[in-house]
Short mmCIF file of C-alpha atoms in Angstrom, two decimals:
data_model
loop_
_atom_site.label_atom_id
_atom_site.label_comp_id
_atom_site.label_asym_id
_atom_site.label_seq_id
_atom_site.Cartn_x
_atom_site.Cartn_y
_atom_site.Cartn_z
CA MET A 1 -28.02 20.58 16.14
CA ARG A 2 -24.60 18.89 16.61
CA TYR A 3 -25.76 16.39 19.40
CA SER A 4 -28.53 14.12 18.25
CA THR A 5 -30.82 12.51 20.88
CA LEU A 6 -29.64 9.10 21.59
CA GLY A 7 -31.77 8.47 24.73
CA LYS A 8 -30.61 9.71 28.22
CA ALA A 9 -28.63 7.13 29.55
CA THR A 10 -26.78 5.97 26.29
CA GLY A 11 -26.23 9.82 25.48
CA ILE A 12 -24.29 10.11 28.57
CA VAL A 13 -22.28 7.04 28.23
CA VAL A 14 -21.65 7.86 24.62
CA LEU A 15 -20.58 11.43 25.25
CA VAL A 16 -18.28 10.34 27.86
CA PHE A 17 -16.59 7.74 25.69
CA SER A 18 -16.70 10.04 22.76
CA ALA A 19 -15.07 12.83 24.67
CA VAL A 20 -12.09 10.48 25.58
CA ALA A 21 -12.01 9.20 22.05
CA TRP A 22 -12.18 12.79 20.35
CA ALA A 23 -9.24 13.98 22.38
CA ALA A 24 -6.97 11.36 21.13
CA GLU A 25 -8.48 10.50 17.85
CA SER A 26 -6.62 11.37 14.62
CA PRO A 27 -8.75 12.68 11.48
CA MET A 28 -8.56 9.37 9.95
CA GLU A 29 -9.36 7.32 13.14
CA ALA A 30 -12.56 9.57 13.45
CA ILE A 31 -13.47 8.80 9.90
CA ARG A 32 -12.88 4.90 10.43
CA ARG A 33 -14.88 4.78 13.70
CA THR A 34 -17.91 6.87 12.06
CA VAL A 35 -17.94 4.29 8.98
CA GLU A 36 -17.64 1.27 11.27
CA GLN A 37 -20.41 2.37 13.49
CA ALA A 38 -22.62 3.25 10.53
CA THR A 39 -21.90 0.05 8.62
CA HIS A 40 -22.58 -1.89 11.88
CA ILE A 41 -26.04 -0.39 12.28
CA LEU A 42 -26.85 -1.03 8.38
CA GLN A 43 -25.69 -4.77 8.74
CA ASP A 44 -27.30 -5.44 12.13
CA PRO A 45 -30.15 -8.14 11.39
CA ALA A 46 -32.32 -6.34 13.92
CA ASN A 47 -32.51 -3.38 11.80
CA GLN A 48 -33.28 -5.12 8.59
CA GLY A 49 -36.54 -4.81 6.48
CA ARG A 50 -38.41 -2.15 4.58
CA GLU A 51 -40.45 -1.17 7.48
CA LYS A 52 -37.23 -0.38 9.62
CA PHE A 53 -35.93 2.11 6.90
CA GLN A 54 -36.73 5.19 8.83
CA GLU A 55 -35.46 3.66 12.12
CA ARG A 56 -32.24 2.66 10.42
CA ILE A 57 -31.56 6.06 8.87
CA ALA A 58 -32.38 7.71 12.25
CA LYS A 59 -29.84 5.64 13.89
CA VAL A 60 -27.06 6.15 11.45
CA ARG A 61 -27.88 9.94 11.32
CA SER A 62 -27.22 9.90 15.24
CA ILE A 63 -23.73 8.50 14.52
CA VAL A 64 -22.90 10.53 11.49
CA GLU A 65 -24.23 14.00 12.04
CA PRO A 66 -22.09 14.76 15.06
CA GLN A 67 -19.10 14.26 12.70
CA PHE A 68 -20.00 17.08 10.49
CA ASP A 69 -19.59 20.73 11.33
CA VAL A 70 -23.16 21.65 10.04
CA GLN A 71 -22.61 25.41 10.37
CA GLU A 72 -19.22 25.45 8.80
CA ILE A 73 -20.68 23.57 5.92
CA SER A 74 -23.58 25.94 5.62
CA LYS A 75 -21.31 29.01 5.84
CA ARG A 76 -19.00 27.58 3.01
CA THR A 77 -22.07 26.58 0.88
CA LEU A 78 -23.64 30.09 0.94
CA GLY A 79 -20.28 31.59 0.51
CA THR A 80 -20.59 35.61 0.50
CA TYR A 81 -24.39 35.34 1.06
CA TRP A 82 -23.78 33.99 4.49
CA GLN A 83 -22.68 37.31 5.90
CA GLU A 84 -25.89 38.72 4.69
CA ARG A 85 -28.25 36.42 6.57
CA THR A 86 -29.56 37.04 10.24
CA ASP A 87 -28.86 34.64 13.06
CA GLN A 88 -32.47 33.14 12.49
CA GLU A 89 -31.99 32.89 8.75
CA ARG A 90 -28.70 30.99 9.33
CA LYS A 91 -30.46 28.39 11.61
CA GLU A 92 -33.13 28.02 9.35
CA PHE A 93 -30.76 27.41 6.41
CA MET A 94 -28.72 24.95 8.43
CA THR A 95 -31.86 23.13 9.37
CA VAL A 96 -33.35 23.03 5.75
CA PHE A 97 -29.95 22.14 4.11
CA THR A 98 -29.29 19.29 6.69
CA GLU A 99 -32.87 17.87 5.82
CA LEU A 100 -31.97 18.13 2.03
CA VAL A 101 -28.53 16.27 2.41
CA GLN A 102 -30.09 13.59 4.78
CA LYS A 103 -33.14 12.99 2.35
CA THR A 104 -30.80 13.07 -0.84
CA TYR A 105 -28.46 10.51 0.26
CA SER A 106 -30.30 8.22 2.85
CA GLY A 107 -31.52 5.85 -0.05
CA THR A 108 -28.01 5.60 -1.50
CA LEU A 109 -26.69 4.84 2.06
CA ASP A 110 -29.49 2.35 2.55
CA ARG A 111 -28.39 0.38 -0.73
CA TYR A 112 -25.07 -0.14 0.98
CA ASN A 113 -24.30 -3.94 1.03
CA ALA A 114 -21.75 -5.86 3.07
CA ASP A 115 -19.67 -6.55 0.15
CA VAL A 116 -18.69 -2.97 -0.04
CA GLN A 117 -14.96 -2.52 1.20
CA PHE A 118 -13.46 0.65 2.76
CA PHE A 119 -9.87 1.71 2.28
CA TYR A 120 -8.19 4.58 4.24
CA ASP A 121 -5.17 5.61 2.18
CA GLN A 122 -3.58 8.57 4.15
CA GLU A 123 -4.38 11.69 6.18
CA ARG A 124 -2.54 15.09 5.83
CA ILE A 125 -2.76 17.36 8.80
CA ASP A 126 -1.70 21.15 8.73
CA GLY A 127 -2.45 22.97 11.76
CA LYS A 128 -6.28 22.98 12.50
CA PHE A 129 -6.99 21.66 9.06
CA ALA A 130 -6.92 17.87 7.75
CA GLU A 131 -7.75 15.78 4.93
CA VAL A 132 -8.41 12.10 4.90
CA ASP A 133 -8.27 10.08 1.61
CA SER A 134 -10.27 6.93 1.31
CA ARG A 135 -11.59 4.85 -1.20
CA ILE A 136 -15.08 2.77 -1.22
CA PHE A 137 -14.75 -0.41 -3.54
CA ASP A 138 -17.96 -1.60 -4.80
CA PRO A 139 -17.78 -5.19 -6.16
CA ALA A 140 -21.05 -5.18 -7.86
CA GLN A 141 -19.67 -2.50 -10.15
CA ASN A 142 -16.15 -3.45 -10.08
CA ARG A 143 -14.80 -0.21 -9.45
CA ALA A 144 -13.52 2.10 -6.56
CA PHE A 145 -14.82 5.75 -5.72
CA ALA A 146 -12.28 8.19 -4.24
CA ILE A 147 -13.64 9.98 -1.24
CA THR A 148 -11.54 12.89 0.56
CA TYR A 149 -12.83 14.08 3.77
CA LYS A 150 -11.91 17.73 4.39
CA MET A 151 -11.91 18.39 8.37
CA HIS A 152 -11.01 20.99 10.83
CA GLN A 153 -10.62 21.06 14.39
CA SER A 154 -13.42 22.55 16.57
CA ASN A 155 -13.31 22.13 20.38
CA ASN A 156 -10.76 19.12 20.26
CA GLN A 157 -12.79 17.38 17.86
CA TRP A 158 -12.05 16.73 14.06
CA LEU A 159 -15.02 17.56 12.35
CA ILE A 160 -15.91 17.30 8.47
CA TYR A 161 -16.68 20.40 6.61
CA ASP A 162 -16.47 19.06 2.93
CA VAL A 163 -16.62 15.68 1.14
CA VAL A 164 -14.81 15.42 -2.03
CA ALA A 165 -16.29 12.35 -4.05
CA GLU A 166 -14.37 11.69 -7.22
CA ASN A 167 -12.69 15.05 -7.30
CA ILE A 168 -15.79 16.81 -6.95
CA SER A 169 -16.34 18.88 -3.67
CA MET A 170 -19.85 18.67 -2.55
CA VAL A 171 -19.73 22.06 -0.64
CA ARG A 172 -18.24 23.74 -3.75
CA ASN A 173 -20.75 22.05 -5.95
CA TYR A 174 -23.87 23.18 -3.91
CA ARG A 175 -22.16 26.64 -3.38
CA ASN A 176 -22.23 27.03 -7.42
CA GLN A 177 -25.97 26.02 -7.40
CA PHE A 178 -27.18 28.16 -4.52
CA ASN A 179 -25.04 31.19 -5.70
CA ARG A 180 -26.70 30.82 -9.11
CA ILE A 181 -30.21 30.94 -7.54
CA LEU A 182 -29.38 33.87 -5.18
CA SER A 183 -27.96 35.86 -7.94
CA LYS A 184 -31.29 35.86 -9.60
CA SER A 185 -33.66 35.67 -6.93
CA SER A 186 -34.11 36.17 -3.12
CA TYR A 187 -32.99 34.17 -0.10
CA GLN A 188 -36.52 33.23 0.68
CA ASP A 189 -36.84 31.84 -2.80
CA LEU A 190 -33.85 29.66 -2.26
CA ILE A 191 -35.27 28.17 0.87
CA GLN A 192 -38.53 27.62 -1.04
CA THR A 193 -36.57 25.82 -3.78
CA LEU A 194 -34.86 23.65 -1.34
CA GLN A 195 -38.11 22.71 0.59
CA THR A 196 -39.74 21.90 -2.91
CA LYS A 197 -36.73 19.55 -3.49
CA ILE A 198 -37.17 17.89 -0.20
CA LYS A 199 -40.89 17.21 -0.93
CA GLU A 200 -39.87 15.84 -4.26
CA LEU A 201 -37.46 13.58 -2.78
CA ASP A 202 -39.89 12.56 -0.04
CA THR A 203 -42.47 11.58 -2.87
CA ALA A 204 -39.77 9.82 -4.95
CA PRO A 205 -37.53 7.55 -2.89
CA ALA A 206 -34.30 6.59 -4.49
CA SER A 207 -34.71 3.99 -7.11
CA ALA A 208 -32.97 0.69 -6.45
CA SER A 209 -30.05 0.09 -8.53
CA THR A 210 -30.96 -0.34 -12.28
CA ARG A 211 -27.93 -2.68 -12.84
CA ALA A 212 -28.02 -6.28 -11.66
CA PRO A 213 -24.71 -7.52 -10.19
CA SER A 214 -22.60 -9.28 -12.64
CA ALA A 215 -19.28 -10.68 -12.86
CA GLY A 216 -18.32 -8.69 -15.89
CA MET B 1 -2.49 27.46 19.56
CA LYS B 2 -4.05 24.28 21.45
CA GLU B 3 -5.02 22.81 18.32
CA ARG B 4 -1.54 23.35 16.62
CA ILE B 5 -0.08 21.51 19.67
CA LEU B 6 -2.48 18.76 19.39
CA ALA B 7 -1.86 18.39 15.62
CA ALA B 8 1.87 18.55 16.19
CA ILE B 9 1.56 15.65 18.82
CA LEU B 10 -0.78 13.89 16.35
CA VAL B 11 1.69 14.34 13.58
CA GLY B 12 4.64 13.27 15.76
CA VAL B 13 2.91 10.25 17.07
CA LEU B 14 1.26 8.98 13.71
CA GLY B 15 4.59 8.88 11.73
CA TRP B 16 2.69 8.33 8.49
CA SER B 17 0.87 11.72 8.53
CA THR B 18 2.29 14.08 5.75
CA HIS B 19 3.01 17.70 6.27
CA ILE B 20 1.40 20.21 3.78
CA GLU B 21 2.48 23.69 2.95
CA PRO B 22 1.03 26.14 5.19
CA THR B 23 -0.53 27.85 2.06
CA TRP B 24 -2.86 24.81 1.98
CA ALA B 25 -4.47 25.45 5.18
CA GLN B 26 -4.74 29.09 4.50
CA ALA B 27 -6.49 28.13 1.12
CA GLN B 28 -9.05 26.36 3.23
CA GLU B 29 -10.42 29.41 4.96
CA GLU B 30 -11.56 30.96 1.87
CA PRO B 31 -14.10 29.64 -0.48
CA GLU B 32 -13.46 29.66 -4.17
CA ALA B 33 -15.13 32.15 -6.78
CA GLN B 34 -18.16 31.12 -8.77
CA VAL B 35 -17.73 29.74 -12.23
CA SER B 36 -17.72 32.58 -14.88
CA ASP B 37 -20.76 32.06 -17.38
CA PRO B 38 -21.39 35.22 -19.45
CA TRP B 39 -23.09 33.19 -22.39
CA GLU B 40 -25.72 31.61 -20.07
CA GLY B 41 -28.23 32.91 -22.60
CA PHE B 42 -26.95 30.54 -25.17
CA ASN B 43 -25.66 27.73 -22.59
CA GLN B 44 -29.06 27.20 -20.81
CA PRO B 45 -31.02 26.26 -23.98
CA MET B 46 -28.22 24.01 -25.30
CA PHE B 47 -28.24 22.46 -21.84
CA THR B 48 -31.93 21.85 -22.06
CA LEU B 49 -31.36 20.47 -25.59
CA ASN B 50 -28.83 17.95 -24.33
CA LEU B 51 -31.02 16.90 -21.46
CA LYS B 52 -33.95 16.20 -23.99
CA LEU B 53 -31.36 14.31 -26.20
CA ASP B 54 -30.18 12.25 -23.24
CA GLU B 55 -33.88 11.62 -22.09
CA TYR B 56 -35.20 10.62 -25.40
CA VAL B 57 -32.30 9.25 -27.30
CA LEU B 58 -29.37 8.28 -25.23
CA ARG B 59 -31.05 7.02 -22.03
CA PRO B 60 -33.38 4.49 -23.76
CA VAL B 61 -30.63 3.32 -26.07
CA ALA B 62 -28.05 3.21 -23.25
CA THR B 63 -30.67 1.22 -20.99
CA ALA B 64 -31.60 -1.31 -23.82
CA TYR B 65 -27.58 -1.58 -24.53
CA ASP B 66 -27.12 -2.04 -20.80
CA THR B 67 -29.76 -4.83 -20.86
CA VAL B 68 -28.19 -6.85 -23.84
CA MET B 69 -24.56 -6.14 -23.16
CA PRO B 70 -22.81 -7.80 -20.21
CA ASP B 71 -20.73 -5.35 -18.21
CA GLY B 72 -17.32 -6.86 -19.05
CA ALA B 73 -18.43 -6.28 -22.78
CA GLN B 74 -19.24 -2.77 -22.07
CA ARG B 75 -15.74 -2.19 -20.49
CA GLY B 76 -14.11 -3.79 -23.47
CA VAL B 77 -15.76 -1.62 -25.94
CA GLY B 78 -14.85 1.52 -23.83
CA ARG B 79 -11.20 0.14 -23.71
CA PHE B 80 -11.09 -0.29 -27.52
CA LEU B 81 -12.69 3.45 -28.07
CA LYS B 82 -10.05 4.59 -25.82
CA ASN B 83 -7.30 2.82 -27.44
CA LEU B 84 -8.16 4.68 -30.59
CA GLY B 85 -7.30 7.95 -28.84
CA VAL B 86 -3.75 7.10 -28.56
CA VAL B 87 -2.29 9.73 -31.02
CA GLU B 88 -4.02 12.61 -29.20
CA ARG B 89 -2.86 11.38 -25.56
CA PHE B 90 0.61 10.68 -27.08
CA ALA B 91 1.11 14.13 -28.69
CA ASN B 92 -0.26 15.95 -25.54
CA ASN B 93 2.00 14.15 -23.18
CA VAL B 94 4.90 15.34 -25.55
CA PHE B 95 3.58 18.99 -25.71
CA GLN B 96 3.38 19.05 -21.99
CA GLY B 97 6.98 17.63 -21.48
CA LYS B 98 5.61 14.29 -20.01
CA LEU B 99 8.00 12.32 -21.95
CA PRO B 100 7.55 8.93 -19.83
CA GLY B 101 3.68 9.39 -20.13
CA ALA B 102 4.32 9.67 -23.96
CA GLY B 103 6.50 6.50 -23.94
CA GLN B 104 3.79 4.50 -22.03
CA GLU B 105 1.08 5.62 -24.27
CA ALA B 106 2.99 4.34 -27.28
CA GLY B 107 3.90 1.00 -25.34
CA ARG B 108 0.28 0.62 -24.18
CA PHE B 109 -1.17 0.94 -27.68
CA LEU B 110 1.23 -1.70 -29.02
CA VAL B 111 0.67 -3.93 -26.38
CA ASN B 112 -3.22 -3.51 -26.11
CA THR B 113 -3.63 -3.74 -29.87
CA VAL B 114 -1.50 -6.71 -30.54
CA LEU B 115 -1.83 -8.75 -27.22
CA GLY B 116 -5.25 -7.24 -26.21
CA CYS B 117 -7.29 -8.10 -29.25
CA ALA B 118 -7.28 -4.47 -30.87
CA GLY B 119 -7.63 -2.84 -27.40
CA PHE B 120 -10.74 -4.74 -26.18
CA ILE B 121 -8.67 -6.23 -23.46
CA GLU B 122 -6.33 -4.34 -21.13
CA VAL B 123 -2.91 -6.11 -21.01
CA ALA B 124 -0.43 -3.12 -20.65
CA GLU B 125 -1.49 -2.21 -17.02
CA PRO B 126 -1.62 -5.75 -15.40
CA VAL B 127 1.17 -7.06 -16.95
CA PHE B 128 3.67 -4.03 -17.47
CA GLY B 129 2.23 -1.52 -14.90
CA TRP B 130 1.75 1.08 -17.89
CA LYS B 131 -1.20 3.28 -16.65
CA GLU B 132 -3.03 5.59 -19.07
CA SER B 133 -1.94 9.16 -19.31
CA PRO B 134 -5.08 10.75 -20.24
CA GLU B 135 -3.88 14.32 -21.51
CA ASP B 136 -5.63 16.34 -24.19
CA PHE B 137 -5.05 19.76 -25.69
CA GLY B 138 -7.28 21.64 -23.62
CA GLN B 139 -4.97 20.54 -20.53
CA THR B 140 -2.16 21.59 -22.82
CA LEU B 141 -3.29 25.07 -23.24
CA ALA B 142 -3.96 25.23 -19.53
CA ILE B 143 -0.25 24.07 -18.76
CA TYR B 144 0.90 26.83 -21.09
CA GLY B 145 -1.09 29.40 -19.18
CA ALA B 146 -4.47 29.64 -21.09
CA ALA B 147 -7.26 30.48 -18.72
CA ASN B 148 -10.41 28.47 -18.92
CA GLY B 149 -12.41 31.41 -20.79
CA PRO B 150 -16.17 31.41 -20.46
CA TYR B 151 -18.22 28.37 -19.87
CA LEU B 152 -19.71 26.82 -22.91
CA VAL B 153 -22.30 23.95 -23.48
CA LEU B 154 -21.77 22.22 -26.83
CA PRO B 155 -24.49 20.41 -28.58
CA PHE B 156 -24.26 16.80 -27.84
CA TYR B 157 -20.63 17.09 -26.12
CA GLY B 158 -22.20 18.87 -23.33
CA PRO B 159 -20.13 21.05 -20.92
CA SER B 160 -17.07 22.75 -21.98
CA THR B 161 -15.01 26.15 -22.06
CA VAL B 162 -13.74 28.13 -24.72
CA ARG B 163 -10.26 26.77 -24.14
CA ASP B 164 -11.32 23.11 -23.90
CA THR B 165 -13.41 23.50 -27.15
CA ALA B 166 -10.25 24.85 -28.86
CA GLY B 167 -8.65 21.72 -27.46
CA LEU B 168 -11.30 19.54 -28.97
CA VAL B 169 -10.72 20.88 -32.41
CA VAL B 170 -6.89 20.42 -32.37
CA ASP B 171 -7.33 17.13 -30.69
CA SER B 172 -9.67 16.19 -33.76
CA ALA B 173 -6.99 17.39 -36.12
CA LEU B 174 -4.48 15.17 -34.30
CA ASN B 175 -6.42 12.04 -35.29
CA PRO B 176 -4.76 10.20 -38.05
CA MET B 177 -8.15 9.20 -39.65
CA ASN B 178 -8.46 12.82 -40.99
CA TYR B 179 -5.42 12.15 -43.32
CA LEU B 180 -6.24 8.61 -44.30
CA LEU B 181 -9.83 8.79 -45.17
CA SER B 182 -12.25 11.16 -47.05
CA THR B 183 -14.23 13.87 -44.98
CA VAL B 184 -17.50 12.03 -45.30
CA GLU B 185 -15.77 8.73 -44.19
CA VAL B 186 -14.29 10.55 -41.18
CA VAL B 187 -17.51 12.42 -40.06
CA ALA B 188 -19.42 9.04 -40.37
CA ILE B 189 -16.78 6.97 -38.53
CA LYS B 190 -16.17 9.64 -35.72
CA GLY B 191 -19.90 10.23 -35.58
CA GLY B 192 -20.55 6.48 -35.01
CA LEU B 193 -17.56 6.13 -32.52
CA THR B 194 -18.70 9.34 -30.62
CA LEU B 195 -22.26 7.95 -30.27
CA THR B 196 -21.03 4.18 -29.46
CA ASN B 197 -18.81 5.96 -26.94
CA ALA B 198 -21.58 8.22 -25.53
CA VAL B 199 -24.10 5.07 -25.32
CA ASN B 200 -21.41 2.85 -23.80
CA SER B 201 -20.19 5.37 -21.00
CA ARG B 202 -24.00 6.54 -20.42
CA SER B 203 -24.93 2.87 -19.97
CA MET B 204 -22.05 2.27 -17.49
CA ASN B 205 -23.13 5.17 -15.49
CA LEU B 206 -27.04 4.92 -15.42
CA ASP B 207 -26.91 5.04 -11.57
CA LEU B 208 -24.45 8.10 -11.54
CA PHE B 209 -26.62 10.03 -13.79
CA GLU B 210 -29.60 9.47 -11.59
CA ASN B 211 -27.76 10.43 -8.57
CA VAL B 212 -26.83 13.60 -10.06
CA GLU B 213 -30.34 14.48 -11.03
CA ARG B 214 -31.56 13.28 -7.58
CA SER B 215 -29.06 15.30 -5.49
CA ALA B 216 -29.01 18.52 -7.59
CA VAL B 217 -31.13 21.59 -6.61
CA ASP B 218 -30.14 23.44 -9.89
CA LEU B 219 -29.04 20.88 -12.28
CA TYR B 220 -27.45 23.46 -14.75
CA GLY B 221 -25.26 24.61 -11.79
CA ALA B 222 -24.33 21.22 -10.51
CA VAL B 223 -23.15 19.92 -13.98
CA GLN B 224 -21.40 23.19 -14.80
CA ASP B 225 -19.33 23.13 -11.59
CA GLY B 226 -18.88 19.41 -11.73
CA TYR B 227 -17.06 19.83 -15.17
CA ILE B 228 -14.72 22.66 -13.91
CA GLN B 229 -13.84 20.85 -10.74
CA ARG B 230 -12.98 17.60 -12.85
CA ARG B 231 -10.96 19.60 -15.40
CA GLU B 232 -9.08 21.45 -12.64
CA GLN B 233 -8.09 18.16 -11.14
CA ALA B 234 -7.16 16.56 -14.62
CA ILE B 235 -4.79 19.62 -15.24
CA LYS B 236 -3.24 19.24 -11.88
CA GLU B 237 -2.46 15.41 -12.60
#
């Protein structure tokens, strides 16, 4: 789950470099590197065009996903219900939940444009936990969005276990939604609901921004 | 242990890292409890009603408003409406012992009203560096130890809690309009302002609303938790 297929040769090179980088990387450097690599893919002229959408997203996913601790996110998202799941159910949940998040945000990611600026304000480290405060400034909307990455150290890597966007923790928000579903129905019903949502996202791709950029 | 040594080295090497109280790290180990919602039977239909209101009234009006009203003008209207809430913000800064905030609110109101065309233009922050101190009575009650109380969905206003609803009532009473005008005039003006504010902020957040609906598996739960988290942060600040 944590290692996406990048192609054998590239994979080995990337893993060697990454291992060296991870050992010395601070949490903020890990975030900055990931954002820079992802934006580079999105801006690369070779990746442009509607027909290359899936390819673009797959490339970005191969960069971004290893930076997330999917198991930790899933565990925190299910909260107390995680303990009740079998290993197979946990794997199933991790796969479905990852698919949901990817489908939800790939459209938003793809609307990214070169004018957007990233600012890295500060990092706080305490033992094996860290937080990185950043801001994304979108000139089209003339506003900045605060994003805090919550990270923890796992096998000498700083991995993300929650993203707090404009003071709303995504993990906590999903946990409230999933717990509400699980308090009234079964785990299988939750999986069914997530799969229905994924199909819905597949058939209704993210609409383009409704607002024309203006100098207002 | 290894992680601690590495983190310590990182902190040592990167001088600009700040140390946090160990309790913060401990807090990361345990997820928070779920939102208390004993009145869901009332809240769910009210939430649905607000969604319908949004879909059939607010969103079409806001979309049309967004088409005809330039972004700059929308922000100006937003600032004008915010400027009118000075008494509530000033009073709640005083109640919470935040005297510099109260002083800045009074200064901001004077400067933005006189030099900023009744508040349409923001002058106080760029010129004097006076930022808004958005305090309300719900936050004041929280500072004095009042718990959230059960989650409550109000018609039109949307998500709230018992504590924040009590705060809304008090903040409304703090508005000087209540003492200067008749009840009918107050209701008409406040209703008009509330609607204008709702349409204005809705039009400025068309994308945001669509993203929430797109990302939510259970929209009621997503909005409920979003409200609680935002309020927690506002109280901390």
